[in-house]
Short mmCIF file of C-alpha atoms and ligand atoms in Angstrom, two decimals:
data_model
loop_
_atom_site.label_atom_id
_atom_site.label_comp_id
_atom_site.label_asym_id
_atom_site.label_seq_id
_atom_site.Cartn_x
_atom_site.Cartn_y
_atom_site.Cartn_z
CA UNK A 255 -32.91 5.16 -22.78
CA UNK A 256 -30.14 7.27 -24.30
CA UNK A 257 -27.97 5.36 -26.80
CA UNK A 258 -24.33 6.43 -27.16
CA UNK A 259 -22.57 5.09 -30.24
CA UNK A 260 -18.82 4.68 -29.87
CA UNK A 261 -15.85 4.05 -32.14
CA UNK A 262 -12.62 2.50 -30.86
CA UNK A 263 -9.18 3.50 -32.10
CA UNK A 264 -7.14 0.39 -31.20
CA UNK A 265 -8.02 -2.99 -29.73
CA UNK A 266 -4.95 -4.38 -27.95
CA UNK A 267 -4.52 -4.89 -24.19
CA UNK A 268 -6.52 -1.82 -23.19
CA UNK A 269 -9.06 -1.85 -26.05
CA UNK A 270 -9.76 -5.56 -25.44
CA UNK A 271 -10.27 -4.86 -21.73
CA UNK A 272 -12.64 -1.98 -22.50
CA UNK A 273 -14.65 -4.17 -24.86
CA UNK A 274 -15.02 -6.94 -22.25
CA UNK A 275 -15.84 -4.52 -19.42
CA UNK A 276 -18.50 -2.75 -21.49
CA UNK A 277 -19.97 -6.06 -22.58
CA UNK A 278 -20.17 -7.54 -19.08
CA UNK A 279 -21.30 -4.30 -17.45
CA UNK A 280 -23.82 -3.07 -20.04
CA UNK A 281 -26.98 -4.23 -18.22
CA UNK A 282 -25.90 -2.49 -15.00
CA UNK A 283 -24.99 0.69 -16.89
CA UNK A 284 -28.37 0.69 -18.63
CA UNK A 285 -30.23 0.09 -15.38
CA UNK A 286 -28.27 2.59 -13.30
CA UNK A 287 -27.48 5.40 -15.73
CA UNK A 288 -30.19 4.90 -18.38
CA UNK A 289 -27.50 4.86 -21.03
CA UNK A 290 -26.94 2.15 -23.56
CA UNK A 291 -23.47 2.04 -25.08
CA UNK A 292 -22.94 0.53 -28.50
CA UNK A 293 -19.51 0.07 -30.07
CA UNK A 294 -19.98 0.47 -33.83
CA UNK A 295 -16.47 0.29 -35.34
CA UNK A 296 -13.00 -0.70 -34.09
CA UNK A 297 -9.87 0.55 -35.86
CA UNK A 298 -6.88 -1.84 -35.84
CA UNK A 299 -3.73 -2.30 -37.89
CA UNK A 300 -4.43 -5.89 -38.89
CA UNK A 301 -7.96 -7.33 -39.04
CA UNK A 302 -6.65 -10.90 -39.43
CA UNK A 303 -4.70 -10.89 -36.17
CA UNK A 304 -5.88 -13.30 -33.42
CA UNK A 305 -7.39 -11.34 -30.51
CA UNK A 306 -8.04 -12.48 -26.97
CA UNK A 307 -11.16 -10.32 -26.65
CA UNK A 308 -14.53 -11.17 -28.18
CA UNK A 309 -14.94 -8.19 -30.57
CA UNK A 310 -16.94 -9.48 -33.60
CA UNK A 311 -14.65 -9.46 -36.68
CA UNK A 312 -17.23 -7.49 -38.72
CA UNK A 313 -16.67 -4.44 -36.46
CA UNK A 314 -12.94 -4.33 -37.24
CA UNK A 315 -11.62 -1.90 -39.83
CA UNK A 316 -8.25 -0.56 -40.97
CA UNK A 317 -9.78 2.66 -42.33
CA UNK A 318 -9.73 5.46 -39.71
CA UNK A 319 -12.48 7.31 -41.62
CA UNK A 320 -14.94 4.55 -40.62
CA UNK A 321 -14.62 5.86 -37.05
CA UNK A 322 -13.67 9.51 -37.47
CA UNK A 323 -16.28 10.49 -40.09
CA UNK A 324 -19.24 8.30 -39.12
CA UNK A 325 -21.98 10.79 -38.10
CA UNK A 326 -23.66 8.20 -35.86
CA UNK A 327 -20.52 7.87 -33.68
CA UNK A 328 -20.56 10.59 -31.00
CA UNK A 329 -17.66 9.35 -28.84
CA UNK A 330 -14.25 8.09 -29.89
CA UNK A 331 -12.20 6.03 -27.43
CA UNK A 332 -8.49 5.98 -28.27
CA UNK A 333 -6.07 3.29 -27.11
CA UNK A 334 -3.68 2.96 -30.06
CA UNK A 335 -0.73 4.52 -28.24
CA UNK A 336 2.06 6.75 -29.54
CA UNK A 337 1.99 10.44 -30.44
CA UNK A 338 0.99 9.97 -34.09
CA UNK A 339 -1.28 9.21 -35.81
CA UNK A 340 -3.26 9.09 -32.52
CA UNK A 341 -3.11 12.87 -31.95
CA UNK A 342 -4.26 13.73 -35.48
CA UNK A 343 -7.07 11.16 -35.26
CA UNK A 344 -8.28 12.64 -31.96
CA UNK A 345 -8.13 16.19 -33.37
CA UNK A 346 -10.12 15.09 -36.42
CA UNK A 347 -12.70 13.33 -34.25
CA UNK A 348 -13.20 16.46 -32.13
CA UNK A 349 -13.38 18.70 -35.20
CA UNK A 350 -16.19 16.39 -36.35
CA UNK A 351 -18.08 16.98 -33.09
CA UNK A 352 -17.07 13.80 -31.28
CA UNK A 353 -16.02 13.64 -27.63
CA UNK A 354 -12.70 11.86 -27.07
CA UNK A 355 -11.71 9.50 -24.26
CA UNK A 356 -8.05 8.47 -24.32
CA UNK A 357 -5.56 6.29 -22.42
CA UNK A 358 -2.65 7.82 -24.30
CA UNK A 359 -0.26 9.72 -22.00
CA UNK A 360 2.21 10.42 -24.83
CA UNK A 361 -0.37 12.27 -26.91
CA UNK A 362 -1.78 14.13 -23.88
CA UNK A 363 1.62 15.14 -22.45
CA UNK A 364 2.96 16.35 -25.80
CA UNK A 365 -0.16 17.80 -27.44
CA UNK A 366 -2.51 18.62 -24.56
CA UNK A 367 -2.75 22.30 -25.58
CA UNK A 368 -3.87 21.35 -29.11
CA UNK A 369 -6.29 18.67 -27.92
CA UNK A 370 -7.88 20.91 -25.28
CA UNK A 371 -8.18 23.84 -27.72
CA UNK A 372 -9.89 21.55 -30.27
CA UNK A 373 -12.29 20.23 -27.62
CA UNK A 374 -13.21 23.71 -26.43
CA UNK A 375 -13.64 24.99 -29.98
CA UNK A 376 -16.00 22.14 -30.89
CA UNK A 377 -17.68 22.14 -27.45
CA UNK A 378 -16.95 18.45 -26.95
CA UNK A 379 -15.28 16.58 -24.12
CA UNK A 380 -11.68 15.44 -23.72
CA UNK A 381 -11.24 12.78 -21.02
CA UNK A 382 -7.88 11.17 -20.08
CA UNK A 383 -8.19 9.58 -16.64
CA UNK A 384 -6.72 6.30 -17.95
CA UNK A 385 -3.61 8.02 -19.27
CA UNK A 386 -2.12 8.36 -15.77
CA UNK A 387 -1.96 5.56 -13.15
CA UNK A 388 -4.50 3.18 -14.69
CA UNK A 389 -7.43 2.66 -12.32
CA UNK A 390 -6.40 5.34 -9.77
CA UNK A 391 -8.64 8.43 -10.16
CA UNK A 392 -5.75 10.88 -9.88
CA UNK A 393 -6.77 13.18 -12.77
CA UNK A 394 -10.27 13.81 -11.48
CA UNK A 395 -8.99 14.04 -7.88
CA UNK A 396 -6.53 16.79 -8.85
CA UNK A 397 -9.12 18.51 -11.05
CA UNK A 398 -12.00 18.59 -8.57
CA UNK A 399 -11.75 17.67 -4.87
CA UNK A 400 -8.20 19.03 -4.45
CA UNK A 401 -8.89 22.38 -6.15
CA UNK A 402 -8.81 24.19 -2.79
CA UNK A 403 -5.16 23.31 -2.20
CA UNK A 404 -1.78 24.72 -3.02
CA UNK A 405 -0.01 21.43 -3.68
CA UNK A 406 3.71 21.77 -3.01
CA UNK A 407 4.85 18.16 -3.30
CA UNK A 408 3.82 15.10 -5.23
CA UNK A 409 5.76 11.83 -5.38
CA UNK A 410 4.52 8.83 -7.25
CA UNK A 411 5.21 5.29 -8.30
CA UNK A 412 3.47 5.75 -11.62
CA UNK A 413 4.87 3.03 -13.84
CA UNK A 414 3.62 -0.48 -13.15
CA UNK A 415 6.23 -2.25 -15.28
CA UNK A 416 9.25 -0.80 -13.47
CA UNK A 417 7.64 -1.22 -10.06
CA UNK A 418 6.93 -4.86 -10.90
CA UNK A 419 10.58 -5.34 -11.97
CA UNK A 420 12.12 -3.52 -8.99
CA UNK A 421 9.82 -5.28 -6.50
CA UNK A 422 10.84 -8.73 -7.74
CA UNK A 423 14.52 -7.75 -7.85
CA UNK A 424 14.23 -6.44 -4.25
CA UNK A 425 12.26 -9.38 -2.87
CA UNK A 426 13.88 -12.31 -4.68
CA UNK A 427 17.11 -10.90 -6.12
CA UNK A 428 15.82 -11.91 -9.59
CA UNK A 429 17.42 -11.02 -12.89
CA UNK A 430 16.26 -7.82 -14.65
CA UNK A 431 15.73 -9.32 -18.16
CA UNK A 432 13.67 -12.27 -16.90
CA UNK A 433 11.34 -10.05 -14.86
CA UNK A 434 10.90 -7.59 -17.77
CA UNK A 435 9.77 -10.48 -20.00
CA UNK A 436 7.15 -11.44 -17.38
CA UNK A 437 5.88 -7.82 -17.22
CA UNK A 438 5.43 -7.89 -21.01
CA UNK A 439 3.53 -11.20 -20.82
CA UNK A 440 1.20 -9.67 -18.21
CA UNK A 441 0.34 -6.82 -20.62
CA UNK A 442 1.79 -4.19 -18.26
CA UNK A 443 4.57 -2.95 -20.52
CA UNK A 444 4.13 -0.35 -23.25
CA UNK A 445 4.15 -1.55 -26.90
CA UNK A 446 7.84 -0.52 -26.74
CA UNK A 447 8.98 -1.38 -23.18
CA UNK A 448 11.98 0.98 -23.52
CA UNK A 449 9.47 3.73 -22.71
CA UNK A 450 8.83 2.10 -19.33
CA UNK A 451 12.38 1.19 -18.31
CA UNK A 452 13.94 4.45 -19.55
CA UNK A 453 11.43 6.45 -17.48
CA UNK A 454 9.69 8.08 -20.47
CA UNK A 455 6.27 6.68 -19.55
CA UNK A 456 6.56 8.05 -16.00
CA UNK A 457 7.83 11.41 -17.30
CA UNK A 458 4.80 11.79 -19.62
CA UNK A 459 2.47 11.02 -16.72
CA UNK A 460 4.34 13.37 -14.38
CA UNK A 461 4.05 16.22 -16.89
CA UNK A 462 0.24 15.82 -16.87
CA UNK A 463 -0.12 15.34 -13.10
CA UNK A 464 2.23 18.19 -12.16
CA UNK A 465 0.37 20.56 -14.51
CA UNK A 466 -2.92 19.76 -12.79
CA UNK A 467 -1.36 19.90 -9.30
CA UNK A 468 0.38 23.25 -9.89
CA UNK A 469 -2.31 24.83 -12.13
CA UNK A 470 0.30 25.57 -14.78
CA UNK A 471 1.53 23.67 -17.79
CA UNK A 472 4.60 21.63 -16.89
CA UNK A 473 5.95 20.60 -20.30
CA UNK A 474 7.32 17.09 -20.74
CA UNK A 475 10.69 18.51 -21.87
CA UNK A 476 11.19 20.06 -18.40
CA UNK A 477 11.08 16.66 -16.69
CA UNK A 478 14.55 15.35 -15.75
CA UNK A 479 14.62 11.63 -16.48
CA UNK A 480 16.69 8.56 -15.61
CA UNK A 481 15.38 5.01 -16.06
CA UNK A 482 16.16 1.75 -14.26
CA UNK A 483 18.41 0.12 -16.87
CA UNK A 484 21.60 0.89 -14.93
CA UNK A 485 20.26 -0.28 -11.56
CA UNK A 486 22.23 -3.25 -10.25
CA UNK A 487 21.32 -6.10 -7.91
CA UNK A 488 24.24 -4.93 -5.75
CA UNK A 489 22.76 -1.42 -5.28
CA UNK A 490 19.39 -2.91 -4.36
CA UNK A 491 21.03 -5.30 -1.86
CA UNK A 492 23.23 -2.58 -0.28
CA UNK A 493 20.25 -0.21 0.02
CA UNK A 494 18.18 -3.01 1.58
CA UNK A 495 20.92 -3.64 4.15
CA UNK A 496 20.89 0.06 5.04
CA UNK A 497 17.07 0.17 5.44
CA UNK A 498 16.06 1.51 2.02
CA UNK A 499 13.79 0.30 -0.79
CA UNK A 500 14.47 1.25 -4.42
CA UNK A 501 11.60 2.69 -6.49
CA UNK A 502 11.35 4.54 -9.78
CA UNK A 503 9.85 7.75 -8.41
CA UNK A 504 8.22 10.65 -10.22
CA UNK A 505 8.74 13.74 -8.09
CA UNK A 506 7.24 17.22 -8.51
CA UNK A 507 7.84 20.04 -6.03
CA UNK A 508 6.82 23.66 -6.12
CA UNK A 509 8.26 26.44 -3.97
CA UNK A 510 6.71 29.76 -4.96
CA UNK A 511 7.43 30.18 -8.65
CA UNK A 512 10.16 27.50 -8.72
CA UNK A 513 9.26 24.03 -9.91
CA UNK A 514 11.30 20.82 -10.00
CA UNK A 515 10.11 17.75 -11.89
CA UNK A 516 12.15 14.60 -12.08
CA UNK A 517 11.89 10.85 -12.65
CA UNK A 518 14.72 8.63 -11.44
CA UNK A 519 15.47 5.55 -9.33
CA UNK A 520 15.13 6.65 -5.70
CA UNK A 521 15.85 5.03 -2.36
CA UNK A 522 13.07 5.49 0.21
CA UNK A 523 13.26 4.52 3.90
CA UNK A 524 11.51 1.18 4.25
CA UNK A 525 8.82 2.66 6.53
CA UNK A 526 7.76 5.30 3.94
CA UNK A 527 4.18 4.62 2.70
CA UNK A 528 5.43 4.39 -0.90
CA UNK A 529 7.97 1.68 0.04
CA UNK A 530 5.14 -0.75 0.64
CA UNK A 531 3.67 -0.29 -2.84
CA UNK A 532 4.77 -3.39 -4.73
CA UNK A 533 4.26 -5.22 -8.00
CA UNK A 534 2.26 -3.45 -10.70
CA UNK A 535 0.57 -1.23 -8.09
CA UNK A 536 0.91 2.54 -8.51
CA UNK A 537 0.57 5.17 -5.81
CA UNK A 538 0.68 8.95 -5.61
CA UNK A 539 1.67 10.62 -2.35
CA UNK A 540 1.08 14.36 -2.16
CA UNK A 541 0.95 17.29 0.21
CA UNK A 542 -1.42 20.25 -0.04
CA UNK A 543 -1.63 23.18 2.34
CA UNK A 544 -5.19 22.25 3.38
CA UNK A 545 -5.51 18.51 2.74
CA UNK A 546 -2.00 17.81 4.22
CA UNK A 547 -0.52 14.39 3.31
CA UNK A 548 -2.52 12.01 1.18
CA UNK A 549 -1.81 8.80 -0.74
CA UNK A 550 -3.86 7.22 -3.51
CA UNK A 551 -2.98 3.64 -4.41
CA UNK A 552 -4.27 1.13 -6.91
CA UNK A 553 -3.50 -0.84 -10.04
CA UNK A 554 -1.70 1.36 -12.52
CA UNK A 555 -1.55 -0.94 -15.52
CA UNK A 556 -3.15 -3.97 -17.10
CA UNK A 557 -6.22 -4.44 -19.27
CA UNK A 558 -9.07 -4.38 -16.74
CA UNK A 559 -7.72 -1.74 -14.30
CA UNK A 560 -7.11 0.60 -17.26
CA UNK A 561 -10.49 -0.29 -18.74
CA UNK A 562 -12.04 0.69 -15.40
CA UNK A 563 -10.78 4.27 -15.88
CA UNK A 564 -11.70 4.36 -19.58
CA UNK A 565 -15.26 3.13 -19.02
CA UNK A 566 -15.64 5.55 -16.10
CA UNK A 567 -14.69 8.38 -18.48
CA UNK A 568 -17.07 7.07 -21.17
CA UNK A 569 -19.95 7.10 -18.69
CA UNK A 570 -19.05 10.54 -17.40
CA UNK A 571 -18.81 11.89 -20.95
CA UNK A 572 -22.08 10.21 -21.94
CA UNK A 573 -24.02 11.72 -19.03
CA UNK A 574 -22.29 15.15 -18.70
CA UNK A 575 -24.35 18.25 -19.39
CA UNK A 576 -21.19 20.32 -19.79
CA UNK A 577 -17.67 19.07 -20.37
CA UNK A 578 -15.09 20.45 -17.91
CA UNK A 579 -11.51 21.43 -18.81
CA UNK A 580 -8.58 22.63 -16.68
CA UNK A 581 -8.65 26.41 -16.22
CA UNK A 582 -4.92 27.21 -16.40
CA UNK A 583 -3.51 28.60 -19.65
CA UNK A 584 -2.83 25.35 -21.46
CA UNK A 585 -0.06 26.41 -23.81
CA UNK A 586 2.89 24.49 -25.25
CA UNK A 587 5.40 26.63 -23.38
CA UNK A 588 5.23 27.24 -19.62
CA UNK A 589 4.14 30.53 -18.06
CA UNK A 590 7.11 32.95 -18.20
CA UNK A 591 6.81 33.66 -14.46
CA UNK A 592 7.83 30.07 -13.60
CA UNK A 593 11.38 28.78 -13.20
CA UNK A 594 12.23 25.11 -13.67
CA UNK A 595 15.25 24.15 -11.60
CA UNK A 596 17.69 21.26 -11.97
CA UNK A 597 19.53 22.12 -8.75
CA UNK A 598 17.15 20.37 -6.36
CA UNK A 599 18.23 19.44 -2.86
CA UNK A 600 18.17 15.78 -1.91
CA UNK A 601 20.15 13.06 -0.14
CA UNK A 602 22.39 10.74 -2.17
CA UNK A 603 23.45 7.09 -2.12
CA UNK A 604 26.93 6.87 -3.62
CA UNK A 605 28.71 3.57 -4.29
CA UNK A 606 32.37 3.50 -5.28
CA UNK A 607 34.94 0.72 -5.68
CA UNK A 608 38.02 1.87 -3.84
CA UNK A 609 41.56 0.56 -3.33
CA UNK A 610 41.79 -1.34 -0.07
CA UNK A 611 44.66 0.76 1.39
CA UNK A 612 45.27 3.14 4.32
CA UNK A 613 44.03 6.72 3.81
CA UNK A 614 41.74 5.94 0.86
CA UNK A 615 38.52 6.42 2.81
CA UNK A 616 39.68 9.84 4.07
CA UNK A 617 40.58 10.95 0.51
CA UNK A 618 37.17 9.87 -0.83
CA UNK A 619 35.34 11.56 2.06
CA UNK A 620 37.46 14.67 1.45
CA UNK A 621 35.92 15.03 -2.03
CA UNK A 622 32.48 15.42 -0.43
CA UNK A 623 33.81 17.84 2.20
CA UNK A 624 35.33 20.10 -0.50
CA UNK A 625 31.80 20.79 -1.80
CA UNK A 626 30.20 21.00 1.63
CA UNK A 627 28.37 17.69 1.19
CA UNK A 628 27.97 16.04 4.58
CA UNK A 629 28.04 12.24 4.98
CA UNK A 630 25.22 10.77 7.10
CA UNK A 631 26.09 7.04 6.96
CA UNK A 632 28.85 4.95 5.46
CA UNK A 633 29.27 1.21 4.89
CA UNK A 634 32.28 -0.76 3.69
CA UNK A 635 31.75 -4.24 2.31
CA UNK A 636 34.54 -6.78 2.70
CA UNK A 637 34.06 -8.30 -0.77
CA UNK A 638 37.35 -7.54 -2.50
CA UNK A 639 37.45 -7.58 -6.33
CA UNK A 640 40.62 -6.58 -8.25
CA UNK A 641 42.04 -5.27 -4.94
CA UNK A 642 39.05 -2.94 -4.58
CA UNK A 643 36.28 -2.85 -2.01
CA UNK A 644 32.79 -1.34 -2.24
CA UNK A 645 32.30 1.83 -0.18
CA UNK A 646 28.75 3.09 0.20
CA UNK A 647 27.88 6.57 1.44
CA UNK A 648 24.52 8.12 2.22
CA UNK A 649 24.75 11.89 2.45
CA UNK A 650 22.67 14.52 4.18
CA UNK A 651 20.57 16.68 1.82
CA UNK A 652 22.78 18.59 -0.60
CA UNK A 653 22.20 20.54 -3.80
CA UNK A 654 22.46 18.39 -6.95
CA UNK A 655 25.19 20.60 -8.40
CA UNK A 656 27.34 20.35 -5.23
CA UNK A 657 27.05 16.57 -5.36
CA UNK A 658 28.02 16.43 -9.03
CA UNK A 659 31.00 18.72 -8.32
CA UNK A 660 32.09 16.49 -5.41
CA UNK A 661 31.98 13.40 -7.68
CA UNK A 662 34.25 15.15 -10.20
CA UNK A 663 36.91 15.38 -7.44
CA UNK A 664 37.08 11.56 -7.02
CA UNK A 665 40.58 10.36 -7.89
CA UNK A 666 40.41 7.58 -10.52
CA UNK A 667 43.67 5.97 -9.33
CA UNK A 668 42.11 5.11 -5.95
CA UNK A 669 38.41 4.87 -6.66
CA UNK A 670 35.84 4.22 -9.39
CA UNK A 671 32.32 5.67 -9.21
CA UNK A 672 29.77 2.84 -9.54
CA UNK A 673 26.36 4.35 -8.68
CA UNK A 674 24.65 7.59 -7.77
CA UNK A 675 21.08 7.14 -6.54
CA UNK A 676 18.99 9.89 -4.98
CA UNK A 677 17.35 9.32 -1.61
CA UNK A 678 14.05 10.91 -0.53
CA UNK A 679 12.35 10.87 2.83
P1 LIG B 17 -1.38 -2.50 -27.67
O1 LIG B 17 -1.76 -3.76 -26.97
O2 LIG B 17 -0.14 -2.47 -28.49
O3 LIG B 17 -2.63 -2.07 -28.60
C1 LIG B 17 -2.56 -1.07 -29.57
C2 LIG B 17 -3.75 -1.21 -30.50
O4 LIG B 17 -3.77 -0.12 -31.41
C3 LIG B 17 -3.72 -2.48 -31.35
O5 LIG B 17 -5.03 -2.99 -31.47
C4 LIG B 17 -3.23 -2.00 -32.71
O6 LIG B 17 -3.74 -2.75 -33.80
C5 LIG B 17 -3.79 -0.61 -32.75
N1 LIG B 17 -2.97 0.32 -33.54
C6 LIG B 17 -1.75 0.80 -33.22
N2 LIG B 17 -1.30 1.64 -34.19
C7 LIG B 17 -2.28 1.70 -35.12
C8 LIG B 17 -2.42 2.39 -36.35
N3 LIG B 17 -1.48 3.21 -36.82
N4 LIG B 17 -3.58 2.22 -37.04
C9 LIG B 17 -4.54 1.41 -36.58
N5 LIG B 17 -4.47 0.72 -35.41
C10 LIG B 17 -3.35 0.88 -34.70
O7 LIG B 17 -1.27 -1.30 -26.62
P2 LIG B 17 -1.99 -1.17 -25.20
O8 LIG B 17 -1.15 -1.80 -24.14
O9 LIG B 17 -3.41 -1.57 -25.32
O10 LIG B 17 -1.86 0.41 -24.95
C11 LIG B 17 -2.68 1.29 -25.68
C12 LIG B 17 -2.63 2.68 -25.06
O11 LIG B 17 -3.08 2.64 -23.71
C13 LIG B 17 -1.25 3.32 -25.01
O12 LIG B 17 -1.40 4.70 -25.18
C14 LIG B 17 -0.78 3.03 -23.60
O13 LIG B 17 0.17 3.98 -23.14
C15 LIG B 17 -2.08 3.20 -22.84
N6 LIG B 17 -2.13 2.52 -21.57
C16 LIG B 17 -1.77 1.20 -21.49
C17 LIG B 17 -1.88 0.54 -20.27
C18 LIG B 17 -1.51 -0.91 -20.13
O14 LIG B 17 -1.52 -1.39 -19.00
N7 LIG B 17 -1.18 -1.62 -21.22
C19 LIG B 17 -2.35 1.24 -19.16
C20 LIG B 17 -2.72 2.58 -19.28
C21 LIG B 17 -2.61 3.21 -20.51
P3 LIG B 17 -3.42 -4.33 -33.97
O15 LIG B 17 -4.11 -5.00 -32.82
O16 LIG B 17 -3.99 -4.72 -35.29
O17 LIG B 17 -1.93 -4.45 -33.90
N1 LIG B 18 3.29 0.61 -19.29
C1 LIG B 18 2.57 1.37 -18.32
C2 LIG B 18 3.00 0.92 -16.94
C3 LIG B 18 1.09 1.14 -18.52
O1 LIG B 18 3.73 -0.06 -16.82
O2 LIG B 18 2.62 1.57 -15.97
C4 LIG B 18 0.27 2.09 -17.74
O3 LIG B 18 0.35 3.37 -18.27
#
């Protein structure tokens, strides 16, 4: 029986889940894979803190050297979170000949080139399945079975916290703050939930997924990002009435050498496969020239679903004869032959509050016409507030810049812009 000795960096939601999964699953792993896994040390910030998992207190340490420099430890599993010191700890571990398994999308998205170079130099493994979409095997799917595809489109619900919040707001009209608190209690939210609700978490994950899908580094800084903090119950209700469901979508499209990558609240028709993905579930919908449409769905957050991906990586690393890395040039800056565009073409949901007077609708619609933006559907609500009524437009597909130009023509004395939400099909 091969024994693999592991060190943990972190023991919170994910680390605790990994500990419990390894403990409960060890006999099956030993029987099936002839590998016995022993966790030797666990780095935390505070050894006196009460923990819900059953890690023996004598394994806990606050000294990173106990994990990073112990010659008996051959694999380091990182679930501390944040860019630093996690990145430096992982680099040190690999320099010392240890394979790294991580759930940390921030460190991978921002420092992937450094981490991969260190792994290749030391001939060790770097595994990060858990960093994107929790239990869904999207990293390995993009890296292996989908290699024979030119993927041109990928759309995902890749943040469990925001999907949980938007689903409850859509289904029960519940208040944003209350639902966010519940997501935190469930262990779905990041240590700093601003990263979830501002779309950062999804943007980190999209940077990693799009790079693997397009075989080219898609740096995090190229991802356009809007979170859900400005979404209102009224927008969700109006969209619902018009047959749409609101999701925080991560979208990556490639047309030749032009790439668009964006994360923002998006209305989807209610019969779209992604519209039915609710709660903390994640899903990735993609199109490749050979595989055609495909959707992977599963639990994208939480201790055990994330532990499932981490332990899968640990087993793969422990039994691999060679460690595999992506083959594209993994550099900090993108390949010079690629163009990242912010003038994507999409449909728009526009809500304005307009004076309830003759001719106002024609003047508002005229602003769209001036920029060649065509209106597909329009709804006027009869709720009058301060002499104003809500007007909602859904446009045909138009370039982002034309839409922004049209909105600049709106006349403040007759109408106030309330919301701009992109619509995908
Ligand atoms: P968490 O509950 O806050 O746990 C973080 C752990 O790291 C804690 O044990 C903490 O120690 C330790 N830690 C943090 N900074 C440290 C430092 N400087 N030195 C020593 N120990 C340190 O976070 P989490 O939810 O488990 O998330 C961990 C990672 O997994 C993040 O990268 C996150 O993005 C990723 N992830 C999370 C989920 C999820 O559903 N939560 C899913 C997928 C991926 P103390 O316990 O002493 O405070
Ligand atoms: N906070 C993240 C989410 C955890 O809600 O999806 C998984 O990365």
